[in-house]
mmCIF file of C-alpha atoms in Angstrom:
data_model
loop_
_atom_site.group_PDB
_atom_site.id
_atom_site.type_symbol
_atom_site.label_atom_id
_atom_site.label_comp_id
_atom_site.label_asym_id
_atom_site.label_seq_id
_atom_site.Cartn_x
_atom_site.Cartn_y
_atom_site.Cartn_z
ATOM 1 C CA MET A 1 44.311 -17.410 51.656
ATOM 2 C CA ALA A 2 45.647 -15.311 54.546
ATOM 3 C CA ASP A 3 47.916 -12.314 53.984
ATOM 4 C CA ILE A 4 51.296 -12.631 55.708
ATOM 5 C CA THR A 5 53.777 -9.753 56.046
ATOM 6 C CA ARG A 6 57.421 -10.011 57.095
ATOM 7 C CA ARG A 7 58.952 -7.618 59.664
ATOM 8 C CA LEU A 8 62.415 -8.168 61.283
ATOM 9 C CA GLY A 9 62.077 -11.924 61.739
ATOM 10 C CA PHE A 10 58.419 -11.679 62.731
ATOM 11 C CA ARG A 11 55.344 -12.370 60.667
ATOM 12 C CA HIS A 12 51.991 -10.614 60.653
ATOM 13 C CA LEU A 13 48.898 -12.590 59.580
ATOM 14 C CA ARG A 14 45.610 -11.063 58.459
ATOM 15 C CA SER A 15 42.793 -13.465 57.557
ATOM 16 C CA ALA A 16 39.528 -13.008 55.666
ATOM 17 C CA PRO A 17 36.166 -12.876 57.464
ATOM 18 C CA THR A 18 35.269 -16.264 55.903
ATOM 19 C CA SER A 19 38.419 -18.034 57.052
ATOM 20 C CA HIS A 20 38.797 -19.724 60.444
ATOM 21 C CA ILE A 21 42.379 -19.364 61.768
ATOM 22 C CA ARG A 22 43.824 -21.760 64.394
ATOM 23 C CA HIS A 23 47.284 -20.686 65.799
ATOM 24 C CA LEU A 24 49.291 -23.068 67.968
ATOM 25 C CA ARG A 25 52.443 -21.860 69.687
ATOM 26 C CA GLY A 26 54.596 -24.587 71.180
ATOM 27 C CA GLY A 27 51.650 -26.978 70.990
ATOM 28 C CA GLN A 28 49.357 -24.596 72.840
ATOM 29 C CA LEU A 29 46.413 -22.755 71.295
ATOM 30 C CA ALA A 30 47.343 -19.091 70.953
ATOM 31 C CA HIS A 31 44.712 -17.681 68.517
ATOM 32 C CA GLU A 32 41.511 -19.155 67.070
ATOM 33 C CA GLY A 33 38.647 -17.560 65.175
ATOM 34 C CA VAL A 34 37.637 -15.870 61.933
ATOM 35 C CA GLY A 35 39.002 -12.581 60.643
ATOM 36 C CA LEU A 36 42.026 -12.581 62.972
ATOM 37 C CA ALA A 37 45.133 -10.404 62.674
ATOM 38 C CA PHE A 38 48.197 -11.030 64.831
ATOM 39 C CA TRP A 39 52.025 -11.253 64.973
ATOM 40 C CA PHE A 40 53.792 -14.568 65.312
ATOM 41 C CA ARG A 41 57.206 -16.163 65.140
ATOM 42 C CA PRO A 42 57.466 -18.613 62.219
ATOM 43 C CA LEU A 43 59.813 -20.954 64.069
ATOM 44 C CA THR A 44 57.371 -21.687 66.899
ATOM 45 C CA ALA A 45 53.991 -21.249 65.166
ATOM 46 C CA ALA A 46 51.664 -23.870 63.628
ATOM 47 C CA ILE A 47 48.794 -22.177 61.802
ATOM 48 C CA SER A 48 45.730 -23.771 60.129
ATOM 49 C CA GLU A 49 43.263 -21.922 57.886
ATOM 50 C CA VAL A 50 39.869 -23.587 57.486
ATOM 51 C CA PRO A 51 37.283 -21.999 55.104
ATOM 52 C CA ALA A 52 34.083 -21.195 56.913
ATOM 53 C CA ASP A 53 31.964 -20.130 53.932
ATOM 54 C CA ASP A 54 29.469 -22.183 51.839
ATOM 55 C CA ARG A 55 31.065 -23.928 48.870
ATOM 56 C CA GLU A 56 29.699 -25.497 45.705
ATOM 57 C CA LEU A 57 30.988 -28.815 44.418
ATOM 58 C CA ALA A 58 29.976 -29.851 40.874
ATOM 59 C CA MET A 59 30.203 -33.526 40.066
ATOM 60 C CA MET A 60 29.492 -35.723 37.084
ATOM 61 C CA PHE A 61 29.627 -39.509 36.984
ATOM 62 C CA HIS A 62 28.313 -42.434 34.917
ATOM 63 C CA ALA A 63 25.932 -45.166 36.070
ATOM 64 C CA ARG A 64 24.290 -48.261 34.593
ATOM 65 C CA THR A 65 20.588 -49.054 34.841
ATOM 66 C CA ALA A 66 18.950 -52.386 35.547
ATOM 67 C CA ASP A 67 18.670 -53.067 31.800
ATOM 68 C CA PHE A 68 22.386 -52.343 31.298
ATOM 69 C CA GLN A 69 22.107 -48.878 29.784
ATOM 70 C CA ASP A 70 24.677 -46.219 30.576
ATOM 71 C CA LEU A 71 23.560 -42.914 32.028
ATOM 72 C CA ALA A 72 25.386 -39.692 32.870
ATOM 73 C CA VAL A 73 24.426 -37.993 36.125
ATOM 74 C CA GLN A 74 25.241 -34.330 36.690
ATOM 75 C CA ALA A 75 24.791 -32.933 40.215
ATOM 76 C CA THR A 76 25.927 -30.124 42.510
ATOM 77 C CA VAL A 77 26.492 -30.389 46.282
ATOM 78 C CA THR A 78 26.562 -27.366 48.588
ATOM 79 C CA TYR A 79 28.498 -27.921 51.811
ATOM 80 C CA ARG A 80 30.123 -26.039 54.700
ATOM 81 C CA ILE A 81 32.704 -26.884 57.368
ATOM 82 C CA SER A 82 30.574 -26.388 60.435
ATOM 83 C CA ASP A 83 33.282 -27.327 62.985
ATOM 84 C CA PRO A 84 36.622 -25.874 61.784
ATOM 85 C CA ALA A 85 38.489 -27.001 64.941
ATOM 86 C CA ILE A 86 37.615 -30.657 64.342
ATOM 87 C CA ALA A 87 38.289 -30.326 60.602
ATOM 88 C CA ALA A 88 41.725 -28.832 61.339
ATOM 89 C CA THR A 89 42.562 -31.820 63.507
ATOM 90 C CA ARG A 90 41.228 -34.438 61.060
ATOM 91 C CA MET A 91 42.580 -32.954 57.830
ATOM 92 C CA ASP A 92 45.691 -30.985 56.959
ATOM 93 C CA PHE A 93 44.642 -27.319 56.679
ATOM 94 C CA GLY A 94 48.108 -26.046 57.717
ATOM 95 C CA ILE A 95 49.558 -23.026 55.844
ATOM 96 C CA ASP A 96 53.102 -21.922 55.109
ATOM 97 C CA PRO A 97 54.111 -19.184 57.607
ATOM 98 C CA ASP A 98 55.967 -17.328 54.882
ATOM 99 C CA THR A 99 53.451 -17.422 51.976
ATOM 100 C CA GLY A 100 50.109 -18.292 53.609
ATOM 101 C CA ALA A 101 49.449 -21.081 51.113
ATOM 102 C CA TRP A 102 48.171 -24.537 52.134
ATOM 103 C CA ARG A 103 50.844 -27.151 52.486
ATOM 104 C CA ALA A 104 48.465 -29.876 51.232
ATOM 105 C CA GLU A 105 45.195 -29.915 49.215
ATOM 106 C CA PRO A 106 42.421 -30.259 51.803
ATOM 107 C CA LEU A 107 39.648 -28.992 49.538
ATOM 108 C CA ALA A 108 40.486 -31.590 46.904
ATOM 109 C CA GLN A 109 40.279 -34.302 49.563
ATOM 110 C CA LEU A 110 36.856 -33.005 50.622
ATOM 111 C CA ALA A 111 35.692 -32.943 46.991
ATOM 112 C CA THR A 112 36.839 -36.519 46.439
ATOM 113 C CA LEU A 113 35.097 -37.648 49.612
ATOM 114 C CA LEU A 114 31.821 -35.968 48.723
ATOM 115 C CA THR A 115 31.875 -37.097 45.093
ATOM 116 C CA GLU A 116 32.561 -40.732 45.861
ATOM 117 C CA THR A 117 29.998 -40.815 48.627
ATOM 118 C CA ALA A 118 27.291 -39.257 46.430
ATOM 119 C CA GLN A 119 28.234 -41.483 43.475
ATOM 120 C CA GLN A 120 27.980 -44.589 45.640
ATOM 121 C CA HIS A 121 24.421 -43.856 46.738
ATOM 122 C CA ALA A 122 23.330 -42.842 43.206
ATOM 123 C CA LEU A 123 24.798 -45.982 41.634
ATOM 124 C CA GLN A 124 22.947 -48.185 44.138
ATOM 125 C CA LEU A 125 19.650 -46.571 43.168
ATOM 126 C CA ILE A 126 20.158 -46.518 39.386
ATOM 127 C CA ALA A 127 21.423 -50.093 39.267
ATOM 128 C CA ARG A 128 18.016 -51.327 40.547
ATOM 129 C CA THR A 129 15.928 -49.090 38.265
ATOM 130 C CA PRO A 130 15.123 -49.667 34.547
ATOM 131 C CA LEU A 131 16.087 -47.066 32.020
ATOM 132 C CA ALA A 132 12.556 -45.820 31.357
ATOM 133 C CA ASP A 133 11.803 -45.271 35.053
ATOM 134 C CA THR A 134 15.155 -43.625 35.587
ATOM 135 C CA LEU A 135 14.574 -41.163 32.775
ATOM 136 C CA VAL A 136 11.072 -40.396 34.025
ATOM 137 C CA ASP A 137 11.712 -40.035 37.783
ATOM 138 C CA GLY A 138 15.489 -40.225 37.891
ATOM 139 C CA VAL A 139 16.272 -36.620 38.754
ATOM 140 C CA THR A 140 14.078 -36.511 41.849
ATOM 141 C CA ALA A 141 14.911 -40.014 42.983
ATOM 142 C CA VAL A 142 18.654 -39.558 42.577
ATOM 143 C CA ARG A 143 18.606 -36.202 44.370
ATOM 144 C CA GLU A 144 16.679 -37.595 47.326
ATOM 145 C CA ARG A 145 18.915 -40.656 47.468
ATOM 146 C CA ILE A 146 22.133 -38.602 47.468
ATOM 147 C CA SER A 147 20.767 -36.190 50.103
ATOM 148 C CA GLU A 148 19.761 -39.040 52.406
ATOM 149 C CA GLY A 149 23.059 -40.843 51.883
ATOM 150 C CA LEU A 150 25.229 -37.797 52.589
ATOM 151 C CA ALA A 151 23.167 -36.888 55.635
ATOM 152 C CA ALA A 152 23.578 -40.402 57.021
ATOM 153 C CA GLU A 153 27.294 -40.660 56.254
ATOM 154 C CA PRO A 154 29.102 -40.785 59.657
ATOM 155 C CA ARG A 155 32.500 -39.758 58.351
ATOM 156 C CA LEU A 156 31.276 -36.374 57.221
ATOM 157 C CA GLY A 157 30.084 -35.583 60.705
ATOM 158 C CA GLU A 158 33.357 -36.749 62.185
ATOM 159 C CA ILE A 159 35.358 -34.213 60.215
ATOM 160 C CA GLY A 160 32.887 -31.417 60.937
ATOM 161 C CA LEU A 161 31.406 -31.252 57.382
ATOM 162 C CA THR A 162 27.736 -30.420 56.827
ATOM 163 C CA VAL A 163 25.913 -30.899 53.482
ATOM 164 C CA LEU A 164 23.493 -28.037 52.921
ATOM 165 C CA ALA A 165 21.853 -28.946 49.609
ATOM 166 C CA VAL A 166 21.999 -31.398 46.720
ATOM 167 C CA ARG A 167 20.882 -30.578 43.190
ATOM 168 C CA VAL A 168 20.702 -33.045 40.292
ATOM 169 C CA THR A 169 20.625 -31.133 37.044
ATOM 170 C CA ALA A 170 20.550 -34.006 34.519
ATOM 171 C CA VAL A 171 20.212 -37.754 34.165
ATOM 172 C CA ARG A 172 20.949 -38.347 30.508
ATOM 173 C CA PRO A 173 21.641 -41.497 28.446
ATOM 174 C CA GLU A 174 24.242 -41.749 25.717
ATOM 175 C CA ALA A 175 23.760 -39.853 22.487
ATOM 176 C CA GLU A 176 22.794 -42.881 20.368
ATOM 177 C CA LEU A 177 20.451 -44.207 23.021
ATOM 178 C CA GLU A 178 18.894 -40.809 23.521
ATOM 179 C CA ARG A 179 18.371 -40.493 19.771
ATOM 180 C CA ALA A 180 16.751 -43.919 19.670
ATOM 181 C CA LEU A 181 14.516 -43.040 22.600
ATOM 182 C CA ARG A 182 13.475 -39.829 20.950
ATOM 183 C CA THR A 183 12.470 -41.548 17.715
ATOM 184 C CA PRO A 184 9.095 -42.993 18.900
ATOM 185 C CA ALA A 185 8.155 -39.717 20.481
ATOM 186 C CA ARG A 186 9.165 -37.857 17.354
ATOM 187 C CA GLU A 187 7.198 -40.273 15.200
ATOM 188 C CA GLN A 188 4.175 -39.867 17.408
ATOM 189 C CA VAL A 189 4.499 -36.107 17.310
ATOM 190 C CA GLN A 190 4.923 -36.275 13.536
ATOM 191 C CA GLN A 191 1.824 -38.454 13.262
ATOM 192 C CA GLU A 192 -0.101 -35.980 15.358
ATOM 193 C CA ALA A 193 1.192 -33.181 13.167
ATOM 194 C CA ASP A 194 0.206 -35.080 10.002
ATOM 195 C CA ARG A 195 -3.218 -35.837 11.435
ATOM 196 C CA ALA A 196 -3.657 -32.169 12.309
ATOM 197 C CA THR A 197 -2.501 -31.246 8.788
ATOM 198 C CA TYR A 198 -4.968 -33.673 7.199
ATOM 199 C CA GLU A 199 -7.770 -32.417 9.409
ATOM 200 C CA ARG A 200 -6.875 -28.854 8.566
ATOM 201 C CA ARG A 201 -6.868 -29.697 4.857
ATOM 202 C CA ALA A 202 -10.192 -31.507 5.202
ATOM 203 C CA VAL A 203 -11.666 -28.517 6.966
ATOM 204 C CA ALA A 204 -10.205 -26.239 4.292
ATOM 205 C CA VAL A 205 -11.700 -28.402 1.510
ATOM 206 C CA GLU A 206 -15.068 -28.428 3.271
ATOM 207 C CA ARG A 207 -14.951 -24.666 3.644
ATOM 208 C CA GLU A 208 -13.939 -24.234 0.022
ATOM 209 C CA ARG A 209 -16.870 -26.456 -1.009
ATOM 210 C CA ALA A 210 -19.218 -24.374 1.123
ATOM 211 C CA ILE A 211 -17.766 -21.204 -0.377
ATOM 212 C CA ALA A 212 -18.184 -22.624 -3.910
ATOM 213 C CA GLU A 213 -21.795 -23.575 -3.167
ATOM 214 C CA ASN A 214 -22.468 -20.110 -1.809
ATOM 215 C CA GLU A 215 -20.888 -18.554 -4.898
ATOM 216 C CA LEU A 216 -22.979 -20.818 -7.179
ATOM 217 C CA ALA A 217 -26.135 -19.933 -5.273
ATOM 218 C CA SER A 218 -25.196 -16.272 -5.518
ATOM 219 C CA GLN A 219 -24.657 -16.609 -9.276
ATOM 220 C CA ILE A 220 -28.021 -18.361 -9.686
ATOM 221 C CA GLU A 221 -29.752 -15.654 -7.688
ATOM 222 C CA LEU A 222 -27.906 -12.994 -9.653
ATOM 223 C CA ALA A 223 -28.932 -14.607 -12.966
ATOM 224 C CA ARG A 224 -32.568 -14.746 -11.795
ATOM 225 C CA ARG A 225 -32.472 -11.095 -10.822
ATOM 226 C CA GLU A 226 -30.810 -10.217 -14.131
ATOM 227 C CA GLU A 227 -33.651 -12.054 -15.919
ATOM 228 C CA GLU A 228 -36.197 -10.070 -13.946
ATOM 229 C CA LEU A 229 -34.265 -6.915 -14.687
ATOM 230 C CA VAL A 230 -34.212 -7.671 -18.439
ATOM 231 C CA ALA A 231 -37.948 -8.382 -18.404
ATOM 232 C CA GLN A 232 -38.635 -5.191 -16.490
ATOM 233 C CA GLN A 233 -36.391 -3.230 -18.841
ATOM 234 C CA GLY A 234 -38.271 -4.698 -21.832
ATOM 235 C CA THR A 235 -41.593 -3.724 -20.258
ATOM 236 C CA ASN A 236 -40.278 -0.246 -19.552
ATOM 237 C CA ALA A 237 -38.916 0.068 -23.086
ATOM 238 C CA ARG A 238 -42.249 -1.065 -24.566
ATOM 239 C CA ARG A 239 -44.133 1.408 -22.397
ATOM 240 C CA GLU A 240 -41.702 4.125 -23.325
ATOM 241 C CA ALA A 241 -42.075 3.296 -27.037
ATOM 242 C CA GLU A 242 -45.873 3.337 -26.720
ATOM 243 C CA GLN A 243 -45.743 6.658 -24.923
ATOM 244 C CA LYS A 244 -43.349 8.055 -27.508
ATOM 245 C CA ALA A 245 -45.599 6.788 -30.331
ATOM 246 C CA ALA A 246 -48.641 8.405 -28.694
ATOM 247 C CA ALA A 247 -46.697 11.612 -28.167
ATOM 248 C CA ASP A 248 -45.493 11.508 -31.801
ATOM 249 C CA ALA A 249 -49.049 10.950 -32.983
ATOM 250 C CA VAL A 250 -50.284 13.899 -30.962
ATOM 251 C CA ARG A 251 -47.367 15.979 -32.187
ATOM 252 C CA THR A 252 -48.003 14.904 -35.811
ATOM 253 C CA ASP A 253 -51.684 15.735 -35.566
ATOM 254 C CA ALA A 254 -50.854 19.110 -34.072
ATOM 255 C CA GLU A 255 -48.267 19.769 -36.755
ATOM 256 C CA ALA A 256 -50.675 18.723 -39.517
ATOM 257 C CA SER A 257 -53.409 20.921 -38.065
ATOM 258 C CA ARG A 258 -50.946 23.794 -37.777
ATOM 259 C CA ARG A 259 -49.740 23.332 -41.336
ATOM 260 C CA THR A 260 -53.351 23.140 -42.588
ATOM 261 C CA ARG A 261 -54.240 26.354 -40.839
ATOM 262 C CA LEU A 262 -51.023 27.926 -42.071
ATOM 263 C CA ALA A 263 -51.740 26.771 -45.649
ATOM 264 C CA VAL A 264 -55.284 28.187 -45.474
ATOM 265 C CA ALA A 265 -53.941 31.440 -44.068
ATOM 266 C CA GLU A 266 -51.213 31.536 -46.723
ATOM 267 C CA ALA A 267 -53.764 30.828 -49.448
ATOM 268 C CA GLU A 268 -56.001 33.573 -48.186
ATOM 269 C CA ALA A 269 -53.016 35.898 -47.876
ATOM 270 C CA ALA A 270 -51.824 34.870 -51.357
ATOM 271 C CA GLY A 271 -55.281 35.558 -52.819
ATOM 272 C CA THR A 272 -55.430 38.932 -51.169
ATOM 273 C CA LEU A 273 -51.862 39.694 -52.287
ATOM 274 C CA ALA A 274 -52.607 38.571 -55.838
ATOM 275 C CA ALA A 275 -55.682 40.808 -55.954
ATOM 276 C CA GLN A 276 -53.647 43.682 -54.573
ATOM 277 C CA GLN A 277 -50.854 43.002 -57.032
ATOM 278 C CA ALA A 278 -53.348 42.819 -59.921
ATOM 279 C CA GLU A 279 -54.953 46.036 -58.828
ATOM 280 C CA ALA A 280 -51.542 47.680 -58.474
ATOM 281 C CA ALA A 281 -50.472 46.378 -61.887
ATOM 282 C CA ARG A 282 -53.660 47.667 -63.460
ATOM 283 C CA THR A 283 -53.242 51.041 -61.825
ATOM 284 C CA MET A 284 -49.585 51.152 -62.833
ATOM 285 C CA GLY A 285 -50.469 50.164 -66.404
ATOM 286 C CA GLU A 286 -53.051 52.920 -66.615
ATOM 287 C CA ALA A 287 -50.534 55.398 -65.208
ATOM 288 C CA LYS A 288 -47.900 54.181 -67.630
ATOM 289 C CA ALA A 289 -50.303 54.416 -70.568
ATOM 290 C CA ALA A 290 -51.236 57.940 -69.566
ATOM 291 C CA ALA A 291 -47.557 58.812 -69.224
ATOM 292 C CA GLU A 292 -46.808 57.344 -72.628
ATOM 293 C CA ALA A 293 -49.685 59.236 -74.176
ATOM 294 C CA ALA A 294 -48.548 62.455 -72.539
ATOM 295 C CA TRP A 295 -44.979 61.776 -73.651
ATOM 296 C CA LEU A 296 -46.050 61.173 -77.231
ATOM 297 C CA THR A 297 -48.249 64.248 -77.188
ATOM 298 C CA ALA A 298 -45.364 66.364 -75.914
ATOM 299 C CA HIS A 299 -43.032 65.064 -78.640
ATOM 300 C CA GLN A 300 -45.579 65.677 -81.339
ATOM 301 C CA GLN A 301 -45.908 69.329 -80.357
ATOM 302 C CA VAL A 302 -42.185 70.164 -80.476
ATOM 303 C CA GLY A 303 -40.117 70.842 -83.574
ATOM 304 C CA PRO A 304 -37.641 68.572 -85.268
ATOM 305 C CA GLU A 305 -34.692 70.449 -83.854
ATOM 306 C CA ILE A 306 -35.754 69.667 -80.282
ATOM 307 C CA LEU A 307 -36.386 66.040 -81.114
ATOM 308 C CA GLN A 308 -32.947 65.863 -82.744
ATOM 309 C CA ALA A 309 -31.364 67.385 -79.642
ATOM 310 C CA LEU A 310 -33.200 64.976 -77.357
ATOM 311 C CA ALA A 311 -32.159 62.080 -79.556
ATOM 312 C CA LEU A 312 -28.538 63.191 -79.381
ATOM 313 C CA ILE A 313 -28.767 63.492 -75.587
ATOM 314 C CA ARG A 314 -30.258 60.036 -75.313
ATOM 315 C CA LEU A 315 -27.622 58.664 -77.658
ATOM 316 C CA ALA A 316 -24.869 60.364 -75.685
ATOM 317 C CA GLU A 317 -26.100 58.702 -72.486
ATOM 318 C CA HIS A 318 -25.629 55.267 -74.056
ATOM 319 C CA LEU A 319 -22.393 55.937 -75.956
ATOM 320 C CA PRO A 320 -18.926 55.702 -74.431
ATOM 321 C CA ARG A 321 -17.183 58.891 -73.289
ATOM 322 C CA ILE A 322 -15.844 61.095 -76.136
ATOM 323 C CA ASP A 323 -12.903 63.283 -75.203
ATOM 324 C CA SER A 324 -12.704 65.170 -78.531
ATOM 325 C CA ILE A 325 -14.760 65.547 -81.772
ATOM 326 C CA THR A 326 -13.717 66.713 -85.217
ATOM 327 C CA LEU A 327 -16.184 68.820 -87.278
ATOM 328 C CA THR A 328 -15.745 68.892 -91.020
ATOM 329 C CA PRO A 329 -16.683 71.928 -93.169
ATOM 330 C CA ASP A 330 -19.659 70.018 -94.588
ATOM 331 C CA VAL A 331 -21.173 69.496 -91.156
ATOM 332 C CA LEU A 332 -20.570 73.129 -90.158
ATOM 333 C CA THR A 333 -22.105 74.380 -93.410
ATOM 334 C CA GLY A 334 -25.252 72.393 -92.840
ATOM 335 C CA LEU A 335 -25.567 73.474 -89.241
ATOM 336 C CA LEU A 336 -25.015 77.121 -90.074
ATOM 337 C CA THR A 337 -27.610 76.894 -92.818
ATOM 338 C CA ARG A 338 -30.126 75.455 -90.387
ATOM 339 C CA LEU A 339 -29.401 78.052 -87.808
ATOM 340 C CA SER A 340 -29.853 80.899 -90.317
ATOM 341 C CA THR A 341 -33.282 79.625 -91.417
ATOM 342 C CA PRO A 342 -36.093 81.464 -89.543
ATOM 343 C CA LEU A 343 -38.548 79.370 -87.432
ATOM 344 C CA PRO A 344 -42.312 79.509 -88.274
ATOM 345 C CA ALA A 345 -44.594 81.640 -86.129
ATOM 346 C CA ALA A 346 -46.504 80.073 -83.257
ATOM 347 C CA GLY A 347 -49.849 78.642 -84.351
ATOM 348 C CA ALA A 348 -49.005 78.823 -88.075
ATOM 349 C CA ASP A 349 -49.520 75.770 -90.120
ATOM 350 C CA ALA A 350 -46.409 73.799 -90.719
ATOM 351 C CA PRO A 351 -45.324 73.363 -94.302
ATOM 352 C CA THR A 352 -46.220 70.113 -95.810
ATOM 353 C CA THR A 353 -42.887 69.671 -97.527
ATOM 354 C CA PRO A 354 -39.785 70.462 -95.543
ATOM 355 C CA THR A 355 -37.085 72.558 -97.175
ATOM 356 C CA THR A 356 -34.290 71.316 -94.978
ATOM 357 C CA PRO A 357 -32.484 68.068 -95.464
ATOM 358 C CA THR A 358 -34.064 64.908 -94.090
ATOM 359 C CA ALA A 359 -31.127 64.134 -91.866
ATOM 360 C CA PRO A 360 -32.484 65.858 -88.762
ATOM 361 C CA ALA A 361 -35.810 64.139 -89.155
ATOM 362 C CA ALA A 362 -34.091 60.883 -89.599
ATOM 363 C CA ALA A 363 -32.065 61.612 -86.557
ATOM 364 C CA ALA A 364 -35.209 62.364 -84.596
ATOM 365 C CA ALA A 365 -36.797 59.113 -85.607
ATOM 366 C CA PRO A 366 -34.780 56.933 -83.304
ATOM 367 C CA ALA A 367 -35.579 59.229 -80.389
ATOM 368 C CA ALA A 368 -39.151 57.975 -80.252
ATOM 369 C CA PRO A 369 -38.328 54.482 -79.102
ATOM 370 C CA ALA A 370 -35.673 55.868 -76.720
ATOM 371 C CA ALA A 371 -38.306 57.149 -74.301
ATOM 372 C CA PRO A 372 -39.611 53.709 -73.433
ATOM 373 C CA ALA A 373 -35.991 52.602 -72.858
ATOM 374 C CA ARG A 374 -35.570 55.232 -70.111
ATOM 375 C CA ASP A 375 -39.000 54.444 -68.694
ATOM 376 C CA THR A 376 -38.048 50.837 -68.125
ATOM 377 C CA ASN A 377 -36.448 51.880 -64.764
ATOM 378 C CA ARG A 378 -39.719 53.272 -63.438
ATOM 379 C CA PRO A 379 -41.451 51.481 -60.579
ATOM 380 C CA GLY A 380 -44.050 48.988 -61.613
ATOM 381 C CA ARG A 381 -42.256 47.901 -64.822
#
């Protein structure tokens, strides 16, 4: 739509580059072309604006096939007004000099003309074609038929209209019919899918059987090898037992031989030790006898007083400790009497009958067996 500006009773028009402007003043052509800008007087001007760009017209119509089935055809037509001067004279493209808007609806008239013309040619084709053929080749056939019909339409050329392209986007039956037509194809596809499923299952079963056979063969082979292994282990165990028995026999013989030699050596050593012990015992006995004889000889040569003193010493060694002793007058009298008696001269014959009491002699008597008691701690006893 052109832009119109008011100034002091005049109007200024500025058109778009895609709009063809035709200005008549007093019935005479004053301005004509695209993208014009000029001043005019609204009382004497007659202005037409014809679009010069390419336009798209979408159309949708229903048709009936040869077997009486309804179809919906969806198409798009691209057109252009190639001769705006002729179109302005054949159709009302005049605009209001104050607002620039079209006084009529020329584009709607063009759309109606193109739609009815295209629908007429499409209906003639579809009415002679069965539904199946229309659905298979309908898009191409309808497009070619509409293009040929619009190109051959004389009225379009008379108004300066040129059809550039025709596109048919869909030839579709009704929803119920389309669903019914899809059913066989769906069933066939489902059958193919089922057949593929069954084949896949059959192949899977065959593979599972092959796998089971391989596993069974593997188990049989494994059992055979286990049998061989058990036999070999038994043979190895028997050989090991035989070798151990032979080694034990050799070890037993060696141990018996060693023990025999050790027993012989111990016997020989025991005999030698026994002889040595016997010899030592005999020598010790002789030494002990000589010591006893010397001890007795020494005791026989001393007097009773010494024997009594030795006996008291020996007795004191075996008695418990005495912290204090009480001497009675009788004991002191006897001791003093003994001490005052003179001893016989050396070498003189001892009197046959003692004049002193027999108590010291009796006291000396137990001293004789005391000597062997002390000698029991000597080595060799």
